Amino acid sequence: DTEVTQTPKHLVMGMTNKKSLKCEQHMGHRAMYWYKQKAKKPPELMFVYSYEKLSINESVPSRFSPECPNSSLLNLHLHALQPEDSALYLCASSRGLAEDTGELFFGEGSRLTVL
Amino acid sequence: LAKTTQPISMDSYEGQEVNITCSHNNIATNDYITWYQQFPSQGPRFIIQGYKTKVTNEVASLFIPADRKSSTLSLPRVSLSDTAVYYCLVGGGSGGYQKVTFGTGTKLQVIP
């Protein structure tokens, strides 16, 4: 299984809602990532988890709250978002071991629209 | 962190070979070079990865000169379905996790 699965594929939420994006992989990877991608722009790194611990937070606003409950799962909790947070949210994983060469395995993304 | 520079866009006719060059002047000794393909509203997809010299797989070749300050992705005989954005990334090899950031990418348009 070489897939990274993201749910939901599409999400529409109001600015007062609380929702979560989910990501799952069963490749035994120990590093997991959240990226945000706006239209016609490259993906921007948001968070990196290594061995279930938050390793990188790229100064992301606190209305985005990541969680890594175990080595296979990665969540992104969303609260009080703004319309400008509408984007494609991509989850990725990598081996995260000494043999990690930087090859990222991406999910298909969750398209978020904030009204 | 190594930063990458690529052409913003390229056009090619179907059936031609396409070469996309990426500049990464401050690549670190333990960095790998990885290329991804991305279609609209989909996640990036791994194409090929290399460290030095030449790497070939079933979809592409990657040429890396001895100084590793640049690399060239070669797509043989492109088809319309190869129209996508291609990203060159450098990183990896330091263990644990990677702070992998994307450059602007190259938008390849294949013309019939």
Coordinates of C-alpha atoms in Angstrom, one line a residue:
Chain A
D1 CA 0.0 0.0 0.0
T2 CA 1.7 3.2 -1.2
E3 CA -1.2 5.5 -0.7
V4 CA -1.8 8.5 1.5
T5 CA -5.5 8.9 2.0
Q6 CA -7.1 12.2 2.8
T7 CA -10.7 12.9 3.9
P8 CA -12.9 14.6 3.1
K9 CA -12.1 15.5 -0.5
H10 CA -14.2 18.6 -0.3
L11 CA -15.2 20.7 2.7
V12 CA -17.3 23.8 3.0
M13 CA -17.4 25.6 6.3
G14 CA -18.5 28.9 7.9
M15 CA -16.1 31.1 9.8
T16 CA -17.6 30.0 13.1
N17 CA -17.4 26.2 12.4
K18 CA -15.0 23.7 13.8
K19 CA -14.0 20.9 11.4
S20 CA -11.1 18.5 10.9
L21 CA -9.1 17.2 7.9
K22 CA -7.8 13.7 8.2
C23 CA -4.8 11.9 6.6
E24 CA -3.8 8.3 6.9
Q25 CA -0.9 6.2 5.6
H26 CA 0.1 2.6 6.1
M27 CA 3.6 2.6 4.6
G28 CA 5.3 2.7 8.0
H29 CA 6.5 6.2 7.4
R30 CA 7.5 8.2 10.5
A31 CA 7.3 11.7 9.1
M32 CA 4.0 13.4 8.1
Y33 CA 3.4 16.8 6.6
W34 CA 0.6 19.3 6.0
Y35 CA 0.9 21.7 3.0
K36 CA -1.4 24.4 1.9
Q37 CA -1.8 25.2 -1.8
K38 CA -3.6 28.2 -3.2
A39 CA -4.6 28.3 -6.9
K40 CA -1.7 28.5 -9.3
K41 CA 0.8 28.6 -6.5
P42 CA 3.2 25.9 -5.2
P43 CA 2.4 24.0 -2.0
E44 CA 3.5 25.8 1.2
L45 CA 4.7 23.8 4.1
M46 CA 2.6 24.2 7.3
F47 CA 3.6 21.5 9.7
V48 CA 5.9 18.5 10.0
Y49 CA 5.6 15.7 12.4
S50 CA 8.5 13.3 13.0
Y51 CA 7.8 10.2 15.1
E52 CA 4.5 11.6 16.2
K53 CA 6.1 14.8 17.6
L54 CA 5.6 18.2 16.0
S55 CA 9.0 19.1 14.5
I56 CA 8.1 22.1 12.4
N57 CA 5.4 24.8 12.6
E58 CA 5.9 27.3 9.8
S59 CA 4.4 30.2 11.8
V60 CA 0.9 28.9 11.0
P61 CA -2.0 30.8 12.7
S62 CA -3.4 29.0 15.8
R63 CA -6.8 28.6 14.0
F64 CA -5.0 25.6 12.4
S65 CA -4.2 22.9 15.0
P66 CA -2.4 19.8 13.9
E67 CA -2.5 16.5 15.7
C68 CA -0.7 13.2 15.2
P69 CA -2.5 10.5 17.3
N70 CA -0.3 7.7 16.0
S71 CA 2.3 7.0 13.3
S72 CA -0.4 6.3 10.7
L73 CA -2.7 9.3 11.3
L74 CA -2.5 13.0 10.9
N75 CA -5.3 15.4 11.6
L76 CA -5.7 19.2 11.0
H77 CA -8.3 20.8 13.2
L78 CA -9.8 23.9 11.8
H79 CA -11.6 26.6 13.9
A80 CA -12.6 30.2 13.2
L81 CA -11.1 30.2 9.7
Q82 CA -11.1 33.1 7.3
P83 CA -12.2 33.1 3.7
E84 CA -8.6 33.5 2.7
D85 CA -7.9 30.1 4.2
S86 CA -9.8 28.5 1.3
A87 CA -7.2 26.3 -0.4
L88 CA -6.2 22.8 -1.2
Y89 CA -4.7 21.1 1.9
L90 CA -2.2 18.4 1.1
C91 CA -1.0 15.7 3.4
A92 CA 2.3 13.9 2.7
S93 CA 4.5 11.3 4.4
S94 CA 8.1 10.3 4.1
R95 CA 10.2 7.5 5.6
G96 CA 11.4 9.7 8.3
L97 CA 14.2 7.3 9.1
A98 CA 17.9 7.5 8.5
E99 CA 17.2 6.3 5.0
D100 CA 14.9 9.2 4.3
T101 CA 15.9 10.8 1.0
G102 CA 13.2 13.4 1.0
E103 CA 10.8 11.5 -1.2
L104 CA 7.3 12.7 -0.3
F105 CA 4.2 10.7 -0.8
F106 CA 1.2 12.9 -1.2
G107 CA -2.5 12.5 -0.8
E108 CA -5.0 13.9 -3.3
G109 CA -5.8 16.8 -1.0
S110 CA -8.8 18.2 0.7
R111 CA -10.4 21.2 -1.0
L112 CA -11.5 23.6 1.7
T113 CA -13.9 26.5 1.1
V114 CA -14.5 29.0 3.9
L115 CA -17.6 31.1 3.5
Chain B
L1 CA 18.0 25.1 2.8
A2 CA 18.7 24.7 -0.9
K3 CA 16.5 27.0 -3.1
T4 CA 15.6 26.0 -6.6
T5 CA 15.1 28.0 -9.7
Q6 CA 13.2 26.7 -12.7
P7 CA 11.6 28.3 -15.8
I8 CA 8.1 29.4 -15.1
S9 CA 6.6 27.8 -18.2
M10 CA 7.5 25.7 -21.3
D11 CA 5.6 24.7 -24.4
S12 CA 6.3 21.5 -26.4
Y13 CA 4.7 19.6 -29.2
E14 CA 3.4 16.1 -28.8
G15 CA 6.1 13.5 -29.4
Q16 CA 9.0 15.7 -28.7
E17 CA 11.5 15.3 -25.9
V18 CA 11.3 17.9 -23.2
N19 CA 14.1 18.9 -20.9
I20 CA 13.4 21.0 -17.8
T21 CA 16.4 22.4 -16.0
C22 CA 16.5 23.3 -12.3
S23 CA 19.2 25.4 -10.6
H24 CA 20.1 24.6 -7.0
N25 CA 23.4 26.4 -6.4
N26 CA 23.6 25.8 -2.6
I27 CA 22.7 22.2 -2.6
A28 CA 24.1 20.4 0.5
T29 CA 26.3 17.4 0.4
N30 CA 23.6 15.0 1.7
D31 CA 20.7 16.5 -0.4
Y32 CA 18.9 14.5 -3.0
I33 CA 17.2 16.0 -6.0
T34 CA 13.5 15.0 -6.5
W35 CA 11.1 15.9 -9.2
Y36 CA 7.3 15.9 -8.9
Q37 CA 4.4 16.2 -11.3
Q38 CA 1.2 17.9 -10.3
F39 CA -2.1 18.1 -12.2
P40 CA -4.7 20.7 -11.2
S41 CA -6.5 19.9 -7.9
Q42 CA -4.4 16.8 -7.3
G43 CA -1.5 16.1 -5.0
P44 CA 2.0 16.1 -6.4
R45 CA 3.2 12.8 -7.8
F46 CA 6.8 11.5 -7.5
I47 CA 8.5 11.2 -10.9
I48 CA 12.2 10.6 -10.2
Q49 CA 15.0 11.1 -7.7
G50 CA 18.7 11.2 -7.9
Y51 CA 21.9 12.1 -6.1
K52 CA 24.5 12.3 -8.9
T53 CA 25.1 11.4 -12.5
K54 CA 22.1 9.9 -14.4
V55 CA 19.0 8.1 -13.2
T56 CA 16.4 6.6 -15.5
N57 CA 13.1 5.1 -14.8
E58 CA 10.1 4.1 -17.0
V59 CA 8.8 7.7 -17.3
A60 CA 11.8 10.0 -17.2
S61 CA 15.5 10.5 -16.9
L62 CA 17.4 12.8 -14.5
F63 CA 20.8 14.2 -15.4
I64 CA 22.9 15.7 -12.6
P65 CA 26.4 17.2 -13.4
A66 CA 29.3 16.5 -11.2
D67 CA 29.0 19.8 -9.3
R68 CA 25.3 19.0 -8.6
K69 CA 24.4 22.7 -8.8
S70 CA 21.7 22.0 -11.4
S71 CA 19.7 19.1 -12.7
T72 CA 17.7 18.3 -15.8
L73 CA 14.5 16.3 -16.0
S74 CA 14.1 14.7 -19.4
L75 CA 10.6 13.5 -20.6
P76 CA 10.8 11.5 -23.7
R77 CA 8.1 11.8 -26.4
V78 CA 5.6 13.8 -24.4
S79 CA 1.9 13.5 -24.9
L80 CA -1.0 15.8 -24.1
S81 CA -1.4 14.0 -20.7
D82 CA 2.0 15.3 -19.7
T83 CA 0.6 18.8 -19.4
A84 CA 1.2 19.6 -15.8
V85 CA 3.4 21.6 -13.4
Y86 CA 6.8 20.0 -12.7
Y87 CA 8.6 20.8 -9.4
C88 CA 12.2 20.3 -8.6
L89 CA 13.0 19.9 -4.9
V90 CA 16.3 19.3 -3.0
G91 CA 16.6 17.9 0.4
G92 CA 16.7 14.7 2.3
G93 CA 19.5 12.6 3.6
S94 CA 19.7 14.2 7.0
G95 CA 17.4 11.7 8.7
G96 CA 14.2 12.0 10.7
Y97 CA 12.2 14.4 8.6
Q98 CA 12.6 16.9 5.9
K99 CA 11.8 20.6 5.7
V100 CA 11.0 20.3 2.1
T101 CA 9.8 23.5 0.4
F102 CA 8.6 23.9 -3.1
G103 CA 9.9 26.4 -5.7
T104 CA 7.7 28.0 -8.3
G105 CA 7.7 24.9 -10.6
T106 CA 7.5 24.8 -14.4
K107 CA 4.2 24.7 -16.1
L108 CA 4.6 22.4 -19.1
Q109 CA 2.0 22.8 -21.9
V110 CA 2.0 20.1 -24.5
I111 CA 0.6 21.2 -27.8
P112 CA -1.1 18.8 -30.3

